[in-house]
PDB file of C-alpha atoms in Angstrom:
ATOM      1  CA  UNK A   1      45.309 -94.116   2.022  1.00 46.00           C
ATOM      2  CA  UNK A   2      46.148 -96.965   4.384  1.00 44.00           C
ATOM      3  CA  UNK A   3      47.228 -94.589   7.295  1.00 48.00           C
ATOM      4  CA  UNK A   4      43.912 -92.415   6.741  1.00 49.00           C
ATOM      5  CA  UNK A   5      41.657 -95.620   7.756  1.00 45.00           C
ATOM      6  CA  UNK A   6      44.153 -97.008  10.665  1.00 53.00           C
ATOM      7  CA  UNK A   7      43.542 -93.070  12.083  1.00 57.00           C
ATOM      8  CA  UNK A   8      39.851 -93.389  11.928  1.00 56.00           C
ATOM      9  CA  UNK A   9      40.214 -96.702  13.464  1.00 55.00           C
ATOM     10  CA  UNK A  10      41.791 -95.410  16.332  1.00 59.00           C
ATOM     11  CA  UNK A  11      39.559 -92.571  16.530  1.00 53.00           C
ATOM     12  CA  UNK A  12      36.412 -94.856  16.896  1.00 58.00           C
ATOM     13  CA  UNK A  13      38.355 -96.988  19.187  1.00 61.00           C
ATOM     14  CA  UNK A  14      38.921 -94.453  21.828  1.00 56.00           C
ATOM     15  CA  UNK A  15      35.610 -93.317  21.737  1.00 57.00           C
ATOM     16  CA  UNK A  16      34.516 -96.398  22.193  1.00 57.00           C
ATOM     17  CA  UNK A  17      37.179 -96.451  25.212  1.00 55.00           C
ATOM     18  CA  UNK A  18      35.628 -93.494  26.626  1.00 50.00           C
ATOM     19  CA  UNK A  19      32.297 -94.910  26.359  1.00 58.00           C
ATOM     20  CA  UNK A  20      33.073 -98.131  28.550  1.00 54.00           C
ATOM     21  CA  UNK A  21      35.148 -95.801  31.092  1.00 60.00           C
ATOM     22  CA  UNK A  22      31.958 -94.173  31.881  1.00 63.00           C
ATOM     23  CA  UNK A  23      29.814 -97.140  32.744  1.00 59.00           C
ATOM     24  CA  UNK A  24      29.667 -98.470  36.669  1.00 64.00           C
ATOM     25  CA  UNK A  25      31.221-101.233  38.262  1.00 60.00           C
ATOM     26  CA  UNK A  26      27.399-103.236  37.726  1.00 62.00           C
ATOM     27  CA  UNK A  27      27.518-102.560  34.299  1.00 60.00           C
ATOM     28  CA  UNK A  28      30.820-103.997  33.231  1.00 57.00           C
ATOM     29  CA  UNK A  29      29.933-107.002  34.674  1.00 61.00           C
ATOM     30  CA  UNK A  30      27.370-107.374  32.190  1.00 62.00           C
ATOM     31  CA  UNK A  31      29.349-106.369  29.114  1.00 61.00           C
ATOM     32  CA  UNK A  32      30.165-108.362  26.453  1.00 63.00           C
ATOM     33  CA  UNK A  33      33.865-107.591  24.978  1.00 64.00           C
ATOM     34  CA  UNK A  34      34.285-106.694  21.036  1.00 65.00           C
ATOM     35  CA  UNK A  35      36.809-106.083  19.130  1.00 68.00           C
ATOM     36  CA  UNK A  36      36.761-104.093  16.031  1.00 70.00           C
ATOM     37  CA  UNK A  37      38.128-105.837  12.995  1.00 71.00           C
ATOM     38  CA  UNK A  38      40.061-103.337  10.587  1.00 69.00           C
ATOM     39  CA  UNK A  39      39.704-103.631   6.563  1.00 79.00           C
ATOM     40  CA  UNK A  40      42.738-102.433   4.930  1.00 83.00           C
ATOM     41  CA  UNK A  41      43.213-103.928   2.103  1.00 86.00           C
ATOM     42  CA  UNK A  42      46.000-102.593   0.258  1.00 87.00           C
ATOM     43  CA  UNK A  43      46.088-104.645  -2.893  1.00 89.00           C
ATOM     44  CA  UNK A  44      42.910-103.799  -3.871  1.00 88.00           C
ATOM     45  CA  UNK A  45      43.770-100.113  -3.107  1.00 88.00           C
ATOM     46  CA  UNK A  46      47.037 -99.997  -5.442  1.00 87.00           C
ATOM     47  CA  UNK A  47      44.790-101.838  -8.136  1.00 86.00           C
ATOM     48  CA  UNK A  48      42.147 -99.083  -8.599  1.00 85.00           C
ATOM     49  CA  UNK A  49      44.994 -96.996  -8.287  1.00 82.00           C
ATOM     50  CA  UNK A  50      47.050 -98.206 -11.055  1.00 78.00           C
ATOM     51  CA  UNK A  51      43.687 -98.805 -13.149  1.00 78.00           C
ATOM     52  CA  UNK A  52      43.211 -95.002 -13.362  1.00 76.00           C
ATOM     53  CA  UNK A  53      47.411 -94.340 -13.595  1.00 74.00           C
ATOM     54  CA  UNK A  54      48.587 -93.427 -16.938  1.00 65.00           C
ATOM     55  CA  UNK A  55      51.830 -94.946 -15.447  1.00 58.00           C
ATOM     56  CA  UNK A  56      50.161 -98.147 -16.529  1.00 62.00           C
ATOM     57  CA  UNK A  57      50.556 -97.790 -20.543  1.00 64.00           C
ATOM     58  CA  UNK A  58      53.184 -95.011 -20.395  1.00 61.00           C
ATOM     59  CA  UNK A  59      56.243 -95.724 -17.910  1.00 59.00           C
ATOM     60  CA  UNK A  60      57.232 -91.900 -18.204  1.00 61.00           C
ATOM     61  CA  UNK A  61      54.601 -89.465 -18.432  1.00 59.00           C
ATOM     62  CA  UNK A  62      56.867 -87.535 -20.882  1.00 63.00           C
ATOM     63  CA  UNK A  63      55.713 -90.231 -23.741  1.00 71.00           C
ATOM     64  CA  UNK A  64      51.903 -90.214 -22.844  1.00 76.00           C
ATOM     65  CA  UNK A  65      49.990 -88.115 -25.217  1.00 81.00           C
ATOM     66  CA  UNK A  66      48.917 -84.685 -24.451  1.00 82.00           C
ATOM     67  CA  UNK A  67      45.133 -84.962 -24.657  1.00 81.00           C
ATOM     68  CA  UNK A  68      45.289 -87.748 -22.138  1.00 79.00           C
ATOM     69  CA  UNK A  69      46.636 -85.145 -18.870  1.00 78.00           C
ATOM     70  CA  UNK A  70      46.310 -81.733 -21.115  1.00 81.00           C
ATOM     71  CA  UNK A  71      49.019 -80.620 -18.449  1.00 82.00           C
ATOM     72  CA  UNK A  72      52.489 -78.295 -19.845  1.00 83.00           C
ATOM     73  CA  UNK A  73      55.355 -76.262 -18.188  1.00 81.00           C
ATOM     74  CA  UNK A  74      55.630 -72.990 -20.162  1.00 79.00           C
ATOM     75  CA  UNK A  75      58.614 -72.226 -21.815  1.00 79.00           C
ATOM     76  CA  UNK A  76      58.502 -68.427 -20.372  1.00 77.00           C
ATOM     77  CA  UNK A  77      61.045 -67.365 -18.076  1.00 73.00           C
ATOM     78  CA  UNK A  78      59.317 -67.152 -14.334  1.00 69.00           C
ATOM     79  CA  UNK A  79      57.460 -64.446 -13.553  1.00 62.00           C
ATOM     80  CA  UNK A  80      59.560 -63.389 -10.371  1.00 65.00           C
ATOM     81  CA  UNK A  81      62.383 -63.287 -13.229  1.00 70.00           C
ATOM     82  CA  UNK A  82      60.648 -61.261 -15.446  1.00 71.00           C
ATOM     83  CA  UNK A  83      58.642 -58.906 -12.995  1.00 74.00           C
ATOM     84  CA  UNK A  84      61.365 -57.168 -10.973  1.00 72.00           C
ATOM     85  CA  UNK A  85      58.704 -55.250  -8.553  1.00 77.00           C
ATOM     86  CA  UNK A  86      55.959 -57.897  -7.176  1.00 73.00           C
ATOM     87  CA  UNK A  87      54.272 -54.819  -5.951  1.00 79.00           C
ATOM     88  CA  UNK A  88      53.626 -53.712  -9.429  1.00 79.00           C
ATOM     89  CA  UNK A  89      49.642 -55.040  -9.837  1.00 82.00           C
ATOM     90  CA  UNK A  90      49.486 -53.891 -13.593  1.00 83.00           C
ATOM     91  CA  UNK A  91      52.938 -55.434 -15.050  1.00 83.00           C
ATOM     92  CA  UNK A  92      52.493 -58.473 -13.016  1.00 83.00           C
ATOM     93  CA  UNK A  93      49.185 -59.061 -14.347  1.00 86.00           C
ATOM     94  CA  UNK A  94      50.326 -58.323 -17.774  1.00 86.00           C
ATOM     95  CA  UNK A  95      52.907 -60.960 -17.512  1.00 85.00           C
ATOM     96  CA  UNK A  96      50.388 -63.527 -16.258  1.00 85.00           C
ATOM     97  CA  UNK A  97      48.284 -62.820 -19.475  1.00 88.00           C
ATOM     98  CA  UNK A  98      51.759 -63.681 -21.661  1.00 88.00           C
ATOM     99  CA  UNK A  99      52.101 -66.786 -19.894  1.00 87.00           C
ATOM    100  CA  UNK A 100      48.655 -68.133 -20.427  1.00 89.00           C
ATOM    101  CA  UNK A 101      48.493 -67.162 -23.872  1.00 90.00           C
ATOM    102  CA  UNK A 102      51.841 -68.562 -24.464  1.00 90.00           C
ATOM    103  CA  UNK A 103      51.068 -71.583 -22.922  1.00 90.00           C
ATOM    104  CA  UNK A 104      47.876 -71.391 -24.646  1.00 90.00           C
ATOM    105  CA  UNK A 105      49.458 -71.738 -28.021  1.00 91.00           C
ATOM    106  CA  UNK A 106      51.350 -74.450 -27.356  1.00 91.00           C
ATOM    107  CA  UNK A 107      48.649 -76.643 -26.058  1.00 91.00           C
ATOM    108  CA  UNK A 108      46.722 -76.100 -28.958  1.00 91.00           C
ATOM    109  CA  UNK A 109      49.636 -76.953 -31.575  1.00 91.00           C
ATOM    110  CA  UNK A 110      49.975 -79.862 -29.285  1.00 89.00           C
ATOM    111  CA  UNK A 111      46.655 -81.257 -29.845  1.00 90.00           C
ATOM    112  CA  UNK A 112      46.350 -80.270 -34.001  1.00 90.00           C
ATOM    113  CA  UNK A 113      49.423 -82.691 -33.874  1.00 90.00           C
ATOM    114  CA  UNK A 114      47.604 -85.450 -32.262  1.00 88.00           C
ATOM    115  CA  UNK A 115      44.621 -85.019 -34.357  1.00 89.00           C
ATOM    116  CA  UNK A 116      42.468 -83.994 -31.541  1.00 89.00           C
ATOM    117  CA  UNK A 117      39.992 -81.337 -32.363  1.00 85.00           C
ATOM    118  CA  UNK A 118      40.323 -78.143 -30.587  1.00 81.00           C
ATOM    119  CA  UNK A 119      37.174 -75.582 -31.905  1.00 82.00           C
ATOM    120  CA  UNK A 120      33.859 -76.773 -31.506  1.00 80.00           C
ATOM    121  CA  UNK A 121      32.332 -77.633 -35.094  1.00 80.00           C
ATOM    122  CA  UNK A 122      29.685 -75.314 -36.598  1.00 81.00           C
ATOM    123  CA  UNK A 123      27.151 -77.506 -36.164  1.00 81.00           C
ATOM    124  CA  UNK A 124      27.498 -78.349 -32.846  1.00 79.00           C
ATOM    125  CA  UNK A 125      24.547 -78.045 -30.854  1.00 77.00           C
ATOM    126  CA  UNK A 126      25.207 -77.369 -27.277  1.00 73.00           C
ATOM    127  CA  UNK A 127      22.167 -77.669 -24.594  1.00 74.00           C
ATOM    128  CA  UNK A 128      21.239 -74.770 -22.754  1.00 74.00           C
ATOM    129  CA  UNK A 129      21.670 -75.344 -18.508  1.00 79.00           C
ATOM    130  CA  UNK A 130      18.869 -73.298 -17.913  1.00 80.00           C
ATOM    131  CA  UNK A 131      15.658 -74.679 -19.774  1.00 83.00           C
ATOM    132  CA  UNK A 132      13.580 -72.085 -21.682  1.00 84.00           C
ATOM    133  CA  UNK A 133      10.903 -71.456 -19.236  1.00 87.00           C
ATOM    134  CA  UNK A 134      13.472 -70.344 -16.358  1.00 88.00           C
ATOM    135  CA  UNK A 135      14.984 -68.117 -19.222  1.00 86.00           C
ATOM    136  CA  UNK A 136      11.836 -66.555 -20.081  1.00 89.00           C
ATOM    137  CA  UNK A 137      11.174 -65.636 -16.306  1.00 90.00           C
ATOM    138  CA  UNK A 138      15.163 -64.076 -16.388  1.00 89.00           C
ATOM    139  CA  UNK A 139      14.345 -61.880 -19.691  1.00 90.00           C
ATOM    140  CA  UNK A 140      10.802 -60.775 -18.060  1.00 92.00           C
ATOM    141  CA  UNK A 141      12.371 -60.020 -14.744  1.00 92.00           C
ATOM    142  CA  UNK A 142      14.905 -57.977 -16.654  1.00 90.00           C
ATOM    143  CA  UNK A 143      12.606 -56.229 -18.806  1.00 92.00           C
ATOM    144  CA  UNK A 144      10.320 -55.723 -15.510  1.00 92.00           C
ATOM    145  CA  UNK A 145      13.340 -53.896 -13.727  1.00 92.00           C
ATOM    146  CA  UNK A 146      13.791 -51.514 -16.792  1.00 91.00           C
ATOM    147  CA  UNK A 147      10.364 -50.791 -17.035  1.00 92.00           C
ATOM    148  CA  UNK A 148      10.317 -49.678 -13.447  1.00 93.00           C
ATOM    149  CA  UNK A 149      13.662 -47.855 -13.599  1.00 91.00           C
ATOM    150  CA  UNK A 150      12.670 -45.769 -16.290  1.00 92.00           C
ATOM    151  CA  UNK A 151       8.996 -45.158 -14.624  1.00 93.00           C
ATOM    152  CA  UNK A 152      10.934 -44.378 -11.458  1.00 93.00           C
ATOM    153  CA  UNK A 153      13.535 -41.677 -13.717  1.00 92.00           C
ATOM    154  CA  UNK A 154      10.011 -40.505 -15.015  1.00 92.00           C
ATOM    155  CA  UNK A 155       8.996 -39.876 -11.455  1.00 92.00           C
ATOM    156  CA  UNK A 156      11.716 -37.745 -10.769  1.00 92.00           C
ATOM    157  CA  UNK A 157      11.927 -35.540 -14.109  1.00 91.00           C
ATOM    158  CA  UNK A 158       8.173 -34.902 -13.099  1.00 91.00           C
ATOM    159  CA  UNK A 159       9.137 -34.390  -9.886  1.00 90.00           C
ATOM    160  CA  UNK A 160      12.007 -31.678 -10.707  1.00 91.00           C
ATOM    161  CA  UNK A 161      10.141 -29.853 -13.425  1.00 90.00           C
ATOM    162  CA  UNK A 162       7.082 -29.661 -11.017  1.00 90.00           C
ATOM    163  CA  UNK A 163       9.330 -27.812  -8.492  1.00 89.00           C
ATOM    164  CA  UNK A 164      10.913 -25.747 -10.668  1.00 90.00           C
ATOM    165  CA  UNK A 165       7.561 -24.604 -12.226  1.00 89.00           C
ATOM    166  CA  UNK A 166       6.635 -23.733  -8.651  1.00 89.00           C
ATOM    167  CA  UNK A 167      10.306 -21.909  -8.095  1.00 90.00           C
ATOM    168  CA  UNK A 168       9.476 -19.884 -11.072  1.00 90.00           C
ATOM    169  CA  UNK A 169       5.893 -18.712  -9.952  1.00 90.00           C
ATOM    170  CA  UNK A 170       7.055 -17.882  -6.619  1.00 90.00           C
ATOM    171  CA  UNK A 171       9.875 -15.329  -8.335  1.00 90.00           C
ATOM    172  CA  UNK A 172       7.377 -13.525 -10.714  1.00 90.00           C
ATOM    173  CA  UNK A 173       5.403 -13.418  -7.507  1.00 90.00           C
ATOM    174  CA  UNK A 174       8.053 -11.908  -5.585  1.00 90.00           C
ATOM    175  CA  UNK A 175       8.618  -9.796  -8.461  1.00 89.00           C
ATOM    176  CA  UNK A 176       5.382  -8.315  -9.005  1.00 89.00           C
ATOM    177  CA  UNK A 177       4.508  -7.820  -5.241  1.00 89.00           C
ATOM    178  CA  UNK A 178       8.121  -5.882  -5.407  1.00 88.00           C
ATOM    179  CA  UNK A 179       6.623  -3.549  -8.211  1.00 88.00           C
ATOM    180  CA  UNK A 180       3.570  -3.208  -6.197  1.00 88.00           C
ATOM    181  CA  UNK A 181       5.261  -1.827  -3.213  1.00 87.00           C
ATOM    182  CA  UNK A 182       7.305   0.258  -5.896  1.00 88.00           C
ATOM    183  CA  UNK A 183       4.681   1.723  -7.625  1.00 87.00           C
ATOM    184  CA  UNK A 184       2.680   2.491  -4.099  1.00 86.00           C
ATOM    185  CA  UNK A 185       5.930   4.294  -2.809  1.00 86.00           C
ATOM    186  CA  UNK A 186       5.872   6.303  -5.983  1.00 87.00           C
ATOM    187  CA  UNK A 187       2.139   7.105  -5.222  1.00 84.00           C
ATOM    188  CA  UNK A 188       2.981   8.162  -2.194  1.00 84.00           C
ATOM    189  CA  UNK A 189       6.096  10.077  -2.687  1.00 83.00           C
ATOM    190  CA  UNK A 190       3.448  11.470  -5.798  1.00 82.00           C
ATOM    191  CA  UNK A 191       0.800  12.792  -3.464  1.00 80.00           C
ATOM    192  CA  UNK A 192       3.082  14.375  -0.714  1.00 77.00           C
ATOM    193  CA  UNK A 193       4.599  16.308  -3.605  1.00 76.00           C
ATOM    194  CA  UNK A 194       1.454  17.435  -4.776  1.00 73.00           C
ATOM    195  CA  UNK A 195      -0.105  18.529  -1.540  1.00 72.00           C
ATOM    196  CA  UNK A 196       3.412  20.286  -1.057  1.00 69.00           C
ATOM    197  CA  UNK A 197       3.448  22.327  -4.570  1.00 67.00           C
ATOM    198  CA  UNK A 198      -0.531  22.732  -3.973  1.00 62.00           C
ATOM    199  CA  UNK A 199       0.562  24.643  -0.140  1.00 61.00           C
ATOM    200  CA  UNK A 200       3.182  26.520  -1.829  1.00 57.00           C
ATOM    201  CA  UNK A 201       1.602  27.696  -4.657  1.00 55.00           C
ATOM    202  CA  UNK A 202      -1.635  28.839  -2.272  1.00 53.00           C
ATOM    203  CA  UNK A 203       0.736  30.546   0.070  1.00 52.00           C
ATOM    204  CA  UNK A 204       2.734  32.631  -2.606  1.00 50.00           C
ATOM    205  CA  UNK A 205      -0.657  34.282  -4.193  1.00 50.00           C
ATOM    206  CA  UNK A 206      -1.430  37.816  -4.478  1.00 49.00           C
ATOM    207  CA  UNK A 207      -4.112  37.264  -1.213  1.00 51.00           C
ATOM    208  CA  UNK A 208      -1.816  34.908   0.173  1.00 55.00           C
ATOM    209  CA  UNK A 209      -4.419  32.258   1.044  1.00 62.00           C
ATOM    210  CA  UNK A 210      -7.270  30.572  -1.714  1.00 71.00           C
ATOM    211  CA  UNK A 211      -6.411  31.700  -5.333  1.00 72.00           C
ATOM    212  CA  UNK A 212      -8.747  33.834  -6.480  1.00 83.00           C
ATOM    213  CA  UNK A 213     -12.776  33.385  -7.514  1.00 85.00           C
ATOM    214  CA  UNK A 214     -11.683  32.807 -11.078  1.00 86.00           C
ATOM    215  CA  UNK A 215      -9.002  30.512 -10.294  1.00 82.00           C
ATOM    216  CA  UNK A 216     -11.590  28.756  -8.269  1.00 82.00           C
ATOM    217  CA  UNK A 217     -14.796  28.943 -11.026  1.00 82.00           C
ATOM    218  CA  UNK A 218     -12.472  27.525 -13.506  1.00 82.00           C
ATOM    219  CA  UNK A 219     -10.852  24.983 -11.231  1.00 80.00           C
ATOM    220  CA  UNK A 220     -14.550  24.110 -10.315  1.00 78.00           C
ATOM    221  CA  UNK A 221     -15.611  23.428 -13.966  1.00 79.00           C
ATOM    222  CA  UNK A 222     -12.804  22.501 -15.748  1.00 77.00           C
ATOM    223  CA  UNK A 223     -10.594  20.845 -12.852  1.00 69.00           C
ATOM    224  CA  UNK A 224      -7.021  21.815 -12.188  1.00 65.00           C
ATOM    225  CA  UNK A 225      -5.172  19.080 -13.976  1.00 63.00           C
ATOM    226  CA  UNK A 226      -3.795  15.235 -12.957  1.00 62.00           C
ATOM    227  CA  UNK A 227      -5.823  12.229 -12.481  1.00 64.00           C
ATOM    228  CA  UNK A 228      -9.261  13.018 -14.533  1.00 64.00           C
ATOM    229  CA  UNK A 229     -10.927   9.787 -13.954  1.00 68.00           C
ATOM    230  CA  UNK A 230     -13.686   9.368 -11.147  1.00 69.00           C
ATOM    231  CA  UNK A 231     -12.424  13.057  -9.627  1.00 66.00           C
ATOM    232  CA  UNK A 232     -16.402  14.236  -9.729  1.00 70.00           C
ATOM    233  CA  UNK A 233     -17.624  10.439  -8.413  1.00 76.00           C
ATOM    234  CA  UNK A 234     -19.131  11.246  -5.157  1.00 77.00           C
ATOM    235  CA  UNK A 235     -18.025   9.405  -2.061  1.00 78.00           C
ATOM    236  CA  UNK A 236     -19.421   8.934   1.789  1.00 80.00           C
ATOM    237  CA  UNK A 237     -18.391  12.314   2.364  1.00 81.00           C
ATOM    238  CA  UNK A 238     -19.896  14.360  -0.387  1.00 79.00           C
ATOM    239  CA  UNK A 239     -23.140  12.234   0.072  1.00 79.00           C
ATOM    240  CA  UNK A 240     -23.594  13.310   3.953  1.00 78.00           C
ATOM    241  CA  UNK A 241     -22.635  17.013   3.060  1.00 81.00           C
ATOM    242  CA  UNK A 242     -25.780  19.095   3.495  1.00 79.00           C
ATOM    243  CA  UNK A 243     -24.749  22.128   3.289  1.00 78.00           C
ATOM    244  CA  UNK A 244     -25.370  23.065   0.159  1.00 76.00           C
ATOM    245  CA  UNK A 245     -29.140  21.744   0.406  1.00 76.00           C
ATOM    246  CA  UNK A 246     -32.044  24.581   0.387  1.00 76.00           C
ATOM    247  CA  UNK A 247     -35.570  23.990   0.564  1.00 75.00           C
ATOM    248  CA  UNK A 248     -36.846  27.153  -0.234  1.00 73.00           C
ATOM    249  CA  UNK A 249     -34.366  26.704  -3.151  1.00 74.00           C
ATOM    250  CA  UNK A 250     -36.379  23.126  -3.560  1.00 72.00           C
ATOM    251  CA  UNK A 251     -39.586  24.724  -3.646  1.00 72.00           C
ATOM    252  CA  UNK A 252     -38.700  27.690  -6.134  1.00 67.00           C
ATOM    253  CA  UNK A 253     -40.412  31.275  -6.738  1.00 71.00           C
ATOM    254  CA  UNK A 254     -44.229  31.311  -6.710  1.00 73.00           C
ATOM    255  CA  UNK A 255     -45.471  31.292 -10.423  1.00 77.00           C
ATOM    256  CA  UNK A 256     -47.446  34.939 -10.316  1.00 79.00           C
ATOM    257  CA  UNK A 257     -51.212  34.875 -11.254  1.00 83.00           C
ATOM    258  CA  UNK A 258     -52.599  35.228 -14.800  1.00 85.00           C
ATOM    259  CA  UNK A 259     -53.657  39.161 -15.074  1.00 84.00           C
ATOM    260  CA  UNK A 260     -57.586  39.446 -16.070  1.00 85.00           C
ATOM    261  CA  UNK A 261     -59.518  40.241 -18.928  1.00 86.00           C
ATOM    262  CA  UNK A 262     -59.196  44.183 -18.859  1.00 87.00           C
ATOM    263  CA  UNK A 263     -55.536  43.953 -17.802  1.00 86.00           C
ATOM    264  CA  UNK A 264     -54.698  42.216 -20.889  1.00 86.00           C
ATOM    265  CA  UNK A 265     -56.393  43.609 -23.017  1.00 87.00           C
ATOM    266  CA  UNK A 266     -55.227  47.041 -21.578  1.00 87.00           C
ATOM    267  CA  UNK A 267     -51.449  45.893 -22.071  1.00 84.00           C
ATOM    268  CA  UNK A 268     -51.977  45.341 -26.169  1.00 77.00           C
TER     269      UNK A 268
END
């Protein structure tokens, strides 16, 4: 301890050294010289020293009690004895563990035999660090956090089932405009084979063109089979087709005239 304040002494003096080098010629003149006195006093040093020693009532520290330095050498063998690969994290580790608990052990038997007591009692009351208050803020920030985690997992479940609703409507849209285009092809395919069978079966009659007026009267008021629904609704065509319109046909036969008297009478 005596060396550590004749360094800083000699730090401070060369400082102070430095300081003077830098000053003019005018200024030294001026100067007053001081020397620094140095306080070490060693006596007093070794006193407090020996006051806190347990050197003082014990001459070998082998005699003081335990609970006075709570300081032991375990009776293990070394761990670079008993760990033959240093590299090995998991055995070394497990042979620190032995050594502390070991050790452990034997500090506790050591104080039971002074009398020293080694659990805390039952009824000891121990002070928190943290007052209540600051507590209180810890528990509400934690519950706060929890509430928003599980608001925020919400989120997302609402989030995922909302997209897989919409994932789902866009496939039974898909599929039903896919049946749409299906069913129209079938239409299609439907009608071309119709209007095919409908030339062939013209072409192969006895006349070889129309069927014949019966065929046709019947076809006309019964209808010739398939789609039955709307086939007599009239359309933009049918209602500009005049040809069929007659007004003599509009204005019918002229009623004839009531005969006379004689005439009847004549015909009973």
């Amino acid at each position: 301890m005596g060396a550590d304040v004749d360094d800083g002494a000699a730090v401070k003096d060369k400082e102070e050294k430095a300081k003077v080098s830098s000053l003019d010629a005018s200024d030294l003149e001026d100067a007053i010289p001081h020397q620094r006195l140095t306080i070490n006093n060693g006596p007093a040093l070794l006193a407090a020293r020996a006051r806190i020693s347990l050197l003082r009532k014990h001459p070998t520290p082998a005699k003081a009690p335990f609970h006075l330095h709570n300081s032991l050498i375990s009776t293990l063998p070394a761990a670079a004895e008993s760990i033959p690969d240093a590299m090995d994290d998991l055995k070394r580790e497990a042979e620190f563990y032995n050594i502390a608990r070991h050790a452990t052990l034997d500090a506790r038997a050591k104080l039971k035999a002074e009398g020293v007591p080694f659990t805390r009692p039952s009824d000891y009351f121990a002070e928190m660090v943290k007052a209540e208050t600051h507590m209180d803020k810890v528990k509400d920030k934690v519950r706060r956090e929890a509430a928003e985690r599980k608001a925020r997992e919400e989120a997302r479940r609402q989030r995922d089932a909302r997209k897989f609703g919409k994932q789902v409507q866009r496939n039974v849209r898909e599929d039903m405009d896919a049946d749409d285009d299906l069913f129209d092809k079938i239409d299609v395919e439907k009608a071309g084979a119709k209007d095919r069978s409908g030339r062939e079966r013209g072409s192969s009659g006895p006349g070889g063109g129309q069927p014949n007026a019966k065929r046709q009267k019947k076809d006309a008021k019964f209808g010739f089979g398939g789609k039955k629904k709307y086939s007599k609704s009239g359309d933009a065509k049918s209602s500009a087709d005049l040809s069929g319109f007659s007004m003599a046909r509009m204005k019918g036969k002229a009623k004839p005239k009531r005969p006379g008297k004689s005439r009847r009478a004549a015909a009973r």
